[in-house]
Amino acid sequence: MTGMDLIGFIVVFILATYLGASLIGRVPPTLHTPLMSGANAVSGITVVGAMAVAGHTDYGWLGSVLGFIAIVFAMMNVVGGYAVTDRMLEMFKKGPQGGAK
Amino acid sequence: MIGIGLERLLYLVATVLFITGLKQLQSPETARKGNQISAAGMLLAIVITLLSTKTMTYGTIMAGLLVGGAVGLYMARSVAMTSMPQMVALLNGVGGGSSLLVATAEYLHMYEKGEAATLDVALSTHLGVLIGAVTLTGSAIAWAKLQEVMTGKAITFGGQKTVNGLLFAVIAGLAAWLIVVPTAPLWAFYALIGLSLLLGVLLVIPIGGADMPVVISLLNSYSGIAAAMTGFVIKSEVLVVSGALVGSSGIILSQIMCKAMNRSLGNVLFGAFGAAAGKSSKSSEGLTVASTNVEEAALQLAYAQQVIIVPGYGLAVAQAQHQVRELMDLIEKRGGTVKFAIHPVAGRMPGHMNVLLAEANIPYDKLIDMDDINPEFERTDVCLVIGANDVVNPAARTDPSSPIFGMPILNADQAKRCIVMKRGMSAGFAGIENELFYNPKTQMLFGDAKGTLTKLVAEVKQV
C-alpha cells in the first residue's frame, strides 16, 4: 500500500465511524436488539476476505483450511444475523389492532 | 469475470446498501425493509467476489458458503427469543474469529513468499489478529456465562489486573518485534495469536452476568473493528466501511447501557461489580411490607384509568409475556389504557425486553422508553411491577449512600398505587434493599409471575 492509499483508507475509516455513530444514535431503543444482530450480519462482510483466501491457489493447503473455516464463520454471521433480525422485526407490530394476527 | 474498476464500483454499491439499510432501522415501520436491503448488499458483495478475477478455485468457497449458511439459518430459526443475547454473543465470536483467520492466512502467505510487509499492513494484521482473537474467546466466555454453562458471577483472583496488563504488554512487544523485524521467527506470530486468545478469556471472566449487556455490545464493536482491520490488510474499502459502521454501533450501545446503569465503561470492565454482593445501605428492620391477594389486585386493575406495567427479566424467565398481553387486552376492553415502561437495561441485552414483548404480540407503540414514560407515573392509577427490582428502586434518586445512587430509574413510586409481583423478598442483581416495597402505596403480590398472572387474568374477567 502506498502512503497515499493508506491515508485514503484511514479517511474512509474515520468518516465511516462518524457516519455509523450518527446513524446508530437515531435508532430507537426498542430496536436495539435487532440493530445488534443486524450489525453482526454486516460484520460478516469478512466473508469477502475469507473467499479471497480460500479461492486463491497461492495460499497452499493451510490457506485453504483457514479460508474454509473463515468462510463458515462469516457465513454464520451473515445468514444467522440477517435471518434472526428478520424474524424479530417481523414481530414488531403497531397498535391498536396491530397485535392481532 | 469482471475488471478491477467495475469490481470496486460494485463493492461501493454494496456499501451504500448497508448504509441505507442501517438508516431504515431508525423506525420500526421501515426496519424490516432496511434489513432486507442490507442483506441484498451482502449478497451483491458475495457475488462480486465470486466473479472476481482473483478467484481461482471454487470448491472450498462453495463448501464454506453452504456449511456456514446452513448453520446460520438453523441457528436463526431455532433460537428462542430469551436466548438472543447468547446468539448475538456467538455471532460476535465467529465474526471476530473470521477476521482472525483471514489476517492469519494473509500473514502466513506474505511470510512464505518472503515479502516484507509494509508497516501499515503489518500493523493492521497484528491489530486484526489481536482484536479478532479477543473477540472470539471473549464472546465464548460471554456466551458460557449467559447460557449458564459457567458461573455468571465475576471470577476474580489476586493480581488479576497486573496479569492482564503484563499479558497485554507481552502481546504489544511481540507485535512490535514482528513489525520492526520482518524476518522474526514464525513462533512469535503464533505466540501473538495464543496470548491474544488467552487475553480474551481473562478480560471477560471478571465481569458479572448482570453486566453482560455491556460486554456483548462492546464485543459487537470489536468484531466490527477487527473486520475493518482486515480490510486494511487486504485493501478492501467495503470491509473498512462496514467494519467501522459496526464498530461505532457497538460502542454507542455500550455507552447507552453504561449510562442507564450510571457506571463508567471502565467500572463495568474492571470493577468486578458482581463479585461481592453489595451491602444494603439501609436496613429493612422495623419496616413492614403490605401484601395483597389476587382478588384485590384484580379489582384495582379492572377499575384503573391508566395502568403502567414495568416488566423485568423475571417476566421473561417465567415466559409470562402472553399472560401479560391477555391482561392488557382485558383492561383495555374495560376502557383503561395500558402502557409498558421499558428501562434501558430491562432484559439481558439492549432492547431485549422490547423483542420479548413484541413476540407476545404487544404493539411496539405501547412500549415506552424511560424518559418518555417517567412523567406519566403521576397520572397513573396502578403501576404493576413484574419481576423488576433495581430499576424501580427510589434509592437511586434519594439515597446518596446507595450503590445504585444516580442510576436513572422508572418512577414507579410516583404512581397512585403500586403492585409489585415477586417471588419473595430477595434482593435484585445489585443486592440492595428496595424502598419501594416498604412504601405505604405499595402492595406486594407474592408468587411466580406466570401462575399469578394467569389467576389475575381470570379474576379481572369476572369483575
XYZ file of C-alpha atoms in Angstrom:
564
model
C 0.000 0.000 0.000
C 1.446 3.364 -0.900
C 1.357 6.262 1.515
C -1.479 7.958 -0.341
C -3.513 4.752 -0.392
C -3.104 4.326 3.334
C -4.245 7.877 4.036
C -7.257 7.247 1.802
C -8.198 4.160 3.796
C -7.778 5.960 7.096
C -10.002 8.788 5.858
C -12.634 6.261 4.792
C -12.405 4.510 8.176
C -12.823 7.695 10.190
C -15.667 9.055 8.062
C -17.481 5.702 8.229
C -17.100 5.668 12.013
C -18.733 9.093 12.264
C -21.436 8.100 9.812
C -22.121 4.964 11.861
C -22.314 6.946 15.080
C -24.800 9.447 13.651
C -26.943 6.682 12.131
C -26.980 4.492 15.231
C -27.630 7.395 17.588
C -31.054 7.794 15.973
C -32.116 4.171 16.245
C -34.866 3.980 18.900
C -34.091 1.791 21.955
C -36.947 -0.507 21.018
C -34.892 -1.661 18.016
C -31.550 -2.071 19.757
C -31.573 -5.876 19.784
C -32.347 -6.202 16.049
C -29.773 -3.472 15.483
C -27.115 -5.586 17.146
C -27.972 -8.781 15.309
C -28.190 -6.798 12.066
C -24.790 -5.258 12.761
C -23.490 -8.779 13.299
C -24.671 -9.685 9.829
C -22.893 -6.648 8.367
C -19.642 -7.557 10.121
C -19.919 -10.881 8.290
C -18.541 -8.893 5.337
C -15.222 -10.545 6.238
C -16.620 -13.329 4.060
C -15.225 -11.301 1.152
C -11.714 -11.548 2.587
C -12.199 -15.193 3.513
C -13.302 -16.031 -0.030
C -10.232 -14.310 -1.439
C -8.033 -16.512 0.761
C -9.896 -19.754 0.078
C -10.195 -19.160 -3.659
C -6.528 -18.375 -4.220
C -4.287 -21.356 -5.003
C -1.217 -19.412 -3.837
C -2.065 -19.799 -0.170
C -1.417 -23.545 -0.031
C -3.331 -26.152 1.897
C -3.147 -24.220 5.157
C -4.657 -21.222 3.392
C -7.499 -23.383 2.118
C -8.212 -24.705 5.605
C -8.071 -21.272 7.253
C -10.098 -19.791 4.396
C -12.727 -22.500 4.644
C -13.235 -22.032 8.393
C -13.238 -18.248 7.931
C -15.986 -18.523 5.304
C -18.052 -20.821 7.542
C -17.712 -18.391 10.462
C -18.521 -15.333 8.366
C -21.499 -17.017 6.725
C -22.900 -17.985 10.120
C -22.758 -14.274 10.848
C -24.289 -13.234 7.548
C -27.130 -15.718 7.254
C -27.714 -16.136 11.001
C -27.627 -12.378 11.549
C -29.952 -11.344 8.747
C -32.386 -14.222 9.278
C -32.774 -13.719 13.022
C -33.084 -9.946 12.572
C -35.834 -10.504 10.047
C -37.554 -12.901 12.428
C -37.530 -10.279 15.163
C -38.568 -7.338 13.034
C -41.483 -9.323 11.673
C -42.873 -9.435 15.235
C -42.807 -5.671 15.705
C -46.344 -4.529 15.020
C -48.102 -1.274 15.542
C -51.228 -0.947 17.661
C -54.104 -0.719 18.334
C -55.108 -3.692 16.168
C -51.557 -4.292 15.057
C -51.121 -7.055 17.594
C -53.794 -9.221 16.046
C -52.511 -11.825 13.644
C -15.158 -12.255 -14.845
C -15.227 -8.568 -14.130
C -12.479 -5.971 -14.080
C -10.959 -4.378 -11.006
C -12.568 -0.990 -11.649
C -16.073 -2.374 -12.013
C -15.451 -4.626 -9.036
C -14.647 -1.682 -6.777
C -17.644 0.217 -8.070
C -19.980 -2.687 -7.294
C -18.487 -3.067 -3.824
C -19.317 0.603 -3.352
C -22.936 -0.149 -4.279
C -22.956 -2.888 -1.637
C -21.576 -0.424 0.902
C -24.301 2.092 0.097
C -26.910 -0.638 0.556
C -25.513 -1.389 4.048
C -25.749 2.287 4.988
C -29.278 2.616 3.588
C -30.295 -0.486 5.500
C -28.949 0.939 8.746
C -30.771 4.188 8.139
C -34.067 2.340 7.702
C -33.553 0.828 11.155
C -34.386 4.220 12.614
C -38.097 3.413 12.555
C -39.892 0.154 13.364
C -42.021 0.703 10.259
C -39.132 0.595 7.808
C -36.741 -1.575 9.816
C -37.622 -4.889 8.230
C -37.185 -3.499 4.740
C -33.888 -1.969 5.829
C -32.608 -5.324 6.981
C -33.539 -6.805 3.622
C -31.758 -4.006 1.766
C -28.664 -4.656 3.841
C -28.913 -8.385 3.081
C -29.161 -7.577 -0.632
C -25.937 -5.583 -0.287
C -24.243 -8.593 1.270
C -25.478 -10.882 -1.477
C -24.087 -8.450 -4.044
C -20.703 -8.357 -2.273
C -20.517 -12.166 -2.255
C -21.459 -12.427 -5.932
C -18.865 -9.818 -6.929
C -16.200 -11.754 -5.017
C -17.223 -14.986 -6.739
C -16.872 -13.317 -10.148
C -13.628 -11.620 -9.211
C -10.616 -12.257 -11.417
C -8.624 -13.130 -8.305
C -10.763 -16.166 -7.593
C -9.237 -19.358 -8.971
C -10.860 -22.299 -7.244
C -14.470 -22.563 -6.246
C -14.746 -25.874 -4.384
C -13.639 -24.646 -0.970
C -15.594 -21.409 -1.301
C -18.850 -23.106 -2.205
C -18.484 -25.684 0.555
C -17.798 -22.920 3.088
C -20.715 -20.784 1.928
C -23.114 -23.723 2.121
C -21.974 -25.048 5.509
C -21.833 -21.629 7.167
C -25.109 -20.548 5.617
C -26.898 -23.703 6.734
C -25.587 -23.455 10.297
C -26.527 -19.757 10.434
C -30.018 -20.378 9.131
C -30.577 -23.209 11.586
C -29.463 -21.031 14.496
C -31.644 -18.118 13.397
C -34.720 -20.319 13.033
C -34.345 -22.311 16.223
C -33.145 -19.753 18.770
C -35.619 -18.756 21.484
C -36.103 -15.003 21.877
C -34.992 -15.231 25.505
C -31.690 -16.618 24.210
C -30.987 -13.711 21.841
C -28.067 -12.436 23.972
C -26.344 -15.818 23.628
C -26.981 -15.832 19.891
C -25.505 -12.351 19.483
C -22.528 -13.333 21.661
C -21.950 -16.353 19.437
C -22.220 -14.282 16.256
C -19.792 -11.710 17.666
C -17.383 -14.538 18.380
C -17.462 -16.122 14.927
C -17.198 -12.646 13.357
C -14.022 -11.985 15.314
C -12.809 -15.495 14.540
C -13.301 -14.979 10.831
C -11.243 -11.773 10.881
C -8.546 -13.538 12.903
C -8.313 -16.358 10.367
C -8.195 -14.060 7.337
C -5.495 -11.877 8.890
C -3.541 -15.017 9.854
C -3.765 -16.504 6.356
C -2.623 -13.215 4.819
C 0.328 -13.005 7.182
C 1.448 -16.585 6.557
C 1.131 -16.027 2.817
C 3.370 -12.973 2.945
C 5.803 -14.743 5.237
C 6.140 -17.730 2.918
C 6.752 -15.566 -0.098
C 9.439 -13.780 1.891
C 7.747 -10.464 1.284
C 8.404 -7.917 3.979
C 5.067 -6.391 4.858
C 4.940 -2.626 4.838
C 4.497 -1.009 8.217
C 0.793 -0.294 7.798
C -0.071 -3.783 6.561
C 1.924 -5.382 9.369
C 0.302 -3.117 11.961
C -3.223 -3.773 10.764
C -2.530 -7.514 10.525
C -1.432 -7.725 14.139
C -4.277 -5.479 15.295
C -6.710 -7.637 13.350
C -5.266 -10.763 14.955
C -5.342 -9.267 18.470
C -8.883 -7.854 18.276
C -10.234 -10.842 16.369
C -8.797 -13.290 18.897
C -10.021 -11.310 21.918
C -13.484 -11.131 20.332
C -13.512 -14.873 19.659
C -12.620 -16.116 23.141
C -14.224 -13.186 24.995
C -17.511 -13.915 23.249
C -17.175 -17.607 24.029
C -16.909 -16.754 27.739
C -19.799 -14.272 27.500
C -21.858 -16.990 25.811
C -20.977 -19.530 28.514
C -21.969 -17.069 31.249
C -25.271 -16.184 29.597
C -26.045 -19.819 28.843
C -25.164 -20.593 32.460
C -22.675 -23.226 31.349
C -20.304 -21.462 33.722
C -20.983 -19.285 36.730
C -22.448 -15.880 35.994
C -20.539 -14.441 38.934
C -17.410 -12.431 38.430
C -14.317 -14.628 38.648
C -11.513 -12.712 40.304
C -8.091 -13.549 41.620
C -5.325 -11.560 43.246
C -3.196 -9.542 40.864
C -5.693 -10.039 38.048
C -5.193 -6.583 36.608
C -1.412 -6.960 36.802
C -1.596 -10.280 34.953
C -3.804 -8.773 32.250
C -1.557 -5.729 31.983
C 1.563 -7.882 31.650
C -0.128 -10.102 29.098
C -1.083 -7.072 27.053
C 2.475 -5.714 27.295
C 3.888 -9.023 26.029
C 1.410 -9.025 23.127
C 2.352 -5.439 22.234
C 6.035 -6.374 22.468
C 5.601 -9.355 20.163
C 3.669 -7.234 17.674
C 6.362 -4.544 17.751
C 9.076 -7.164 17.187
C 7.185 -8.690 14.254
C 6.660 -5.274 12.708
C 10.203 -3.991 13.113
C 11.944 -7.260 12.207
C 10.032 -8.836 9.296
C 12.296 -11.895 9.473
C 11.303 -12.602 13.077
C 10.587 -16.313 13.611
C 7.090 -17.601 12.970
C 6.642 -18.804 16.568
C 6.429 -15.172 17.626
C 3.355 -14.768 15.429
C 1.761 -17.933 16.800
C 2.533 -16.750 20.322
C 0.795 -13.473 19.478
C -2.335 -15.413 18.470
C -2.243 -17.696 21.512
C -1.750 -14.905 24.017
C -4.468 -12.800 22.391
C -6.877 -15.720 22.719
C -5.925 -16.008 26.398
C -6.393 -12.264 26.905
C -9.971 -12.520 25.613
C -10.766 -15.107 28.284
C -9.105 -13.167 31.090
C -10.810 -9.899 30.148
C -14.337 -11.302 30.350
C -14.207 -13.717 33.326
C -14.090 -10.913 35.952
C -17.312 -9.374 34.611
C -20.540 -10.403 36.322
C -23.546 -11.796 34.475
C -25.599 -8.657 35.090
C -23.095 -6.603 33.099
C -23.197 -8.885 30.074
C -25.343 -6.418 28.041
C -22.423 -4.005 28.063
C -19.913 -6.738 27.285
C -21.773 -8.099 24.289
C -22.305 -4.573 22.931
C -18.598 -3.958 23.272
C -17.653 -7.293 21.683
C -20.061 -6.400 18.881
C -17.985 -3.303 18.354
C -14.720 -5.299 18.472
C -15.962 -7.712 15.816
C -16.571 -4.692 13.577
C -13.174 -3.150 14.270
C -11.495 -6.496 13.581
C -13.297 -6.619 10.222
C -12.115 -3.066 9.444
C -8.510 -4.017 10.308
C -8.790 -6.997 7.978
C -9.990 -4.505 5.373
C -6.749 -2.565 5.802
C -4.774 -5.805 5.345
C -6.480 -6.928 2.149
C -7.089 -3.350 0.925
C -10.835 -3.556 0.713
C -12.926 -0.413 1.167
C -16.133 -2.355 1.727
C -14.579 -4.147 4.709
C -13.215 -0.938 6.175
C -16.538 0.893 5.897
C -18.739 -1.966 7.120
C -16.348 -2.720 9.956
C -16.301 0.915 11.027
C -20.120 1.089 10.965
C -20.425 -1.961 13.214
C -17.581 -0.715 15.388
C -19.268 2.590 16.133
C -22.660 0.938 16.599
C -21.342 -1.347 19.330
C -19.545 1.488 21.106
C -22.680 3.648 21.152
C -24.806 0.822 22.526
C -22.244 0.102 25.260
C -22.323 3.767 26.233
C -26.126 3.801 26.376
C -26.070 0.730 28.633
C -23.434 2.226 30.917
C -25.365 5.471 31.225
C -28.500 3.532 32.116
C -26.606 1.850 34.937
C -24.807 5.041 35.953
C -21.449 3.341 35.624
C -18.434 4.120 33.517
C -17.276 1.645 30.905
C -14.059 1.225 32.887
C -16.016 0.373 36.004
C -18.021 -2.269 34.164
C -14.948 -3.828 32.575
C -12.595 -3.730 35.520
C -14.824 -3.098 38.540
C -15.830 -6.766 39.062
C -19.233 -5.476 40.219
C -20.856 -8.876 40.562
C -18.070 -10.322 42.732
C -19.249 -9.451 46.214
C -22.906 -8.864 46.924
C -23.370 -5.176 47.664
C -24.306 -4.325 51.214
C -27.738 -2.932 51.748
C -27.283 0.663 52.653
C -30.475 0.771 54.646
C -31.736 -1.870 56.968
C -35.238 -3.096 56.386
C -35.739 -3.758 60.064
C -38.794 -2.103 61.581
C -40.322 -1.558 58.157
C -43.352 -3.518 57.160
C -44.444 -4.777 53.822
C -48.097 -4.782 52.833
C -49.070 -7.794 50.818
C -52.207 -8.235 48.801
C -54.030 -11.067 47.081
C -55.065 -11.731 43.524
C -58.738 -10.710 44.024
C -57.835 -7.309 45.428
C -55.201 -6.657 42.782
C -57.660 -7.651 40.041
C -60.207 -5.130 41.340
C -57.688 -2.322 41.312
C -56.504 -3.146 37.805
C -60.042 -3.533 36.475
C -61.135 -0.089 37.630
C -57.943 1.781 36.792
C -57.981 4.503 34.145
C -54.318 4.116 33.391
C -52.049 1.196 34.170
C -48.311 1.148 33.620
C -46.639 -2.237 33.584
C -42.938 -2.381 34.429
C -41.615 -5.675 33.029
C -38.309 -7.075 34.246
C -36.286 -10.050 33.215
C -38.166 -12.188 35.742
C -41.195 -11.861 33.473
C -39.284 -13.289 30.538
C -37.734 -16.066 32.608
C -41.230 -17.120 33.659
C -42.309 -16.946 29.988
C -45.324 -14.935 31.130
C -45.394 -12.411 28.269
C -48.556 -13.913 26.807
C -50.402 -13.660 30.115
C -49.383 -10.003 30.300
C -50.777 -9.477 26.848
C -54.083 -11.039 27.919
C -54.218 -8.822 30.991
C -53.570 -5.778 28.813
C -56.415 -6.721 26.460
C -58.843 -7.166 29.368
C -58.028 -3.815 30.945
C -58.237 -2.036 27.588
C -61.586 -3.685 26.850
C -62.877 -2.164 30.078
C -61.768 1.284 28.907
C -58.472 1.667 30.715
C -55.182 2.337 28.989
C -52.132 0.159 29.468
C -48.567 1.189 28.766
C -45.295 -0.580 29.288
C -42.364 1.227 30.861
C -39.107 -0.097 29.447
C -35.886 0.605 31.293
C -32.816 0.529 29.007
C -31.327 -2.375 30.958
C -34.522 -4.425 31.200
C -33.723 -7.837 29.802
C -30.256 -9.111 29.087
C -29.183 -7.011 26.157
C -30.116 -3.595 24.746
C -33.730 -3.680 23.577
C -34.203 -7.294 24.670
C -37.430 -6.658 26.591
C -38.997 -4.991 23.552
C -38.353 -8.091 21.457
C -39.748 -10.372 24.153
C -42.935 -8.306 24.386
C -43.220 -7.971 20.612
C -43.110 -11.759 20.464
C -46.221 -11.793 22.660
C -47.944 -9.539 20.089
C -47.775 -6.423 22.229
C -47.716 -3.481 19.778
C -44.435 -1.569 19.863
C -46.152 1.780 20.372
C -47.246 0.540 23.815
C -43.623 0.113 24.827
C -42.455 3.463 26.149
C -38.836 4.389 26.896
C -37.844 5.564 30.342
C -37.572 9.271 29.573
C -40.970 9.417 27.930
C -42.853 7.348 30.485
C -41.475 8.870 33.690
C -43.688 11.995 33.661
C -46.716 9.714 33.222
C -46.424 7.841 36.520
C -48.055 10.668 38.498
C -51.163 10.343 36.356
C -51.223 6.587 36.678
C -53.688 4.738 38.910
C -51.863 1.457 39.161
C -48.289 0.612 38.384
C -47.745 -3.123 38.060
C -44.123 -4.161 38.542
C -43.440 -7.685 37.298
C -40.070 -9.205 38.044
C -38.200 -5.883 38.075
C -36.327 -4.601 41.097
C -33.307 -2.301 40.897
C -34.752 -0.279 38.001
C -37.641 0.893 40.214
C -35.653 1.435 43.426
C -36.177 5.043 44.579
C -32.887 4.859 46.495
C -31.252 5.641 43.162
C -32.834 9.105 43.409
C -32.854 9.722 47.135
C -30.110 7.818 48.951
C -26.568 9.045 48.195
C -25.098 6.113 50.148
C -26.781 3.544 47.931
C -24.560 1.729 45.420
C -27.085 2.477 42.697
C -27.450 6.177 43.600
C -27.614 8.255 40.425
C -28.793 5.421 38.208
C -31.759 6.606 36.152
C -34.852 4.691 37.270
C -38.513 4.329 36.428
C -40.512 6.435 38.880
C -42.911 3.658 39.840
C -43.198 5.120 43.352
C -44.956 8.186 41.929
C -47.969 6.214 40.733
C -51.086 6.399 42.899
C -50.755 2.717 43.669
C -48.081 0.191 43.034
C -48.452 -3.570 42.889
C -45.185 -5.466 42.901
C -45.247 -9.056 41.715
C -42.338 -11.002 43.081
C -41.410 -14.498 44.170
C -40.165 -13.440 47.573
C -38.296 -10.668 49.305
C -34.887 -11.426 47.793
C -32.792 -8.505 46.638
C -32.082 -7.703 42.985
C -28.876 -8.048 40.973
C -27.233 -5.273 42.909
C -28.144 -6.953 46.188
C -29.791 -3.856 47.631
C -32.989 -3.394 49.624
C -35.742 -1.706 47.640
C -37.557 1.113 49.447
C -40.414 0.871 47.006
C -41.526 -2.383 48.644
C -41.943 -0.629 52.010
C -43.775 2.363 50.563
C -47.315 2.647 52.034
C -48.691 2.937 48.490
C -47.123 -0.374 47.533
C -48.667 -3.785 47.843
C -46.712 -6.951 47.268
C -48.252 -9.812 45.337
C -46.104 -12.836 46.047
C -45.891 -15.844 43.765
C -44.372 -16.889 40.460
C -45.113 -14.487 37.623
C -46.837 -16.875 35.255
C -49.125 -18.542 37.787
C -50.105 -15.288 39.453
C -50.753 -13.544 36.139
C -52.935 -16.410 34.972
C -55.032 -16.117 38.140
C -55.083 -12.344 37.796
C -56.405 -12.598 34.240
C -59.145 -14.979 35.390
C -60.130 -12.623 38.214
C -60.220 -9.491 36.051
C -62.520 -11.345 33.640
C -65.019 -11.841 36.462
C -65.018 -8.279 37.776
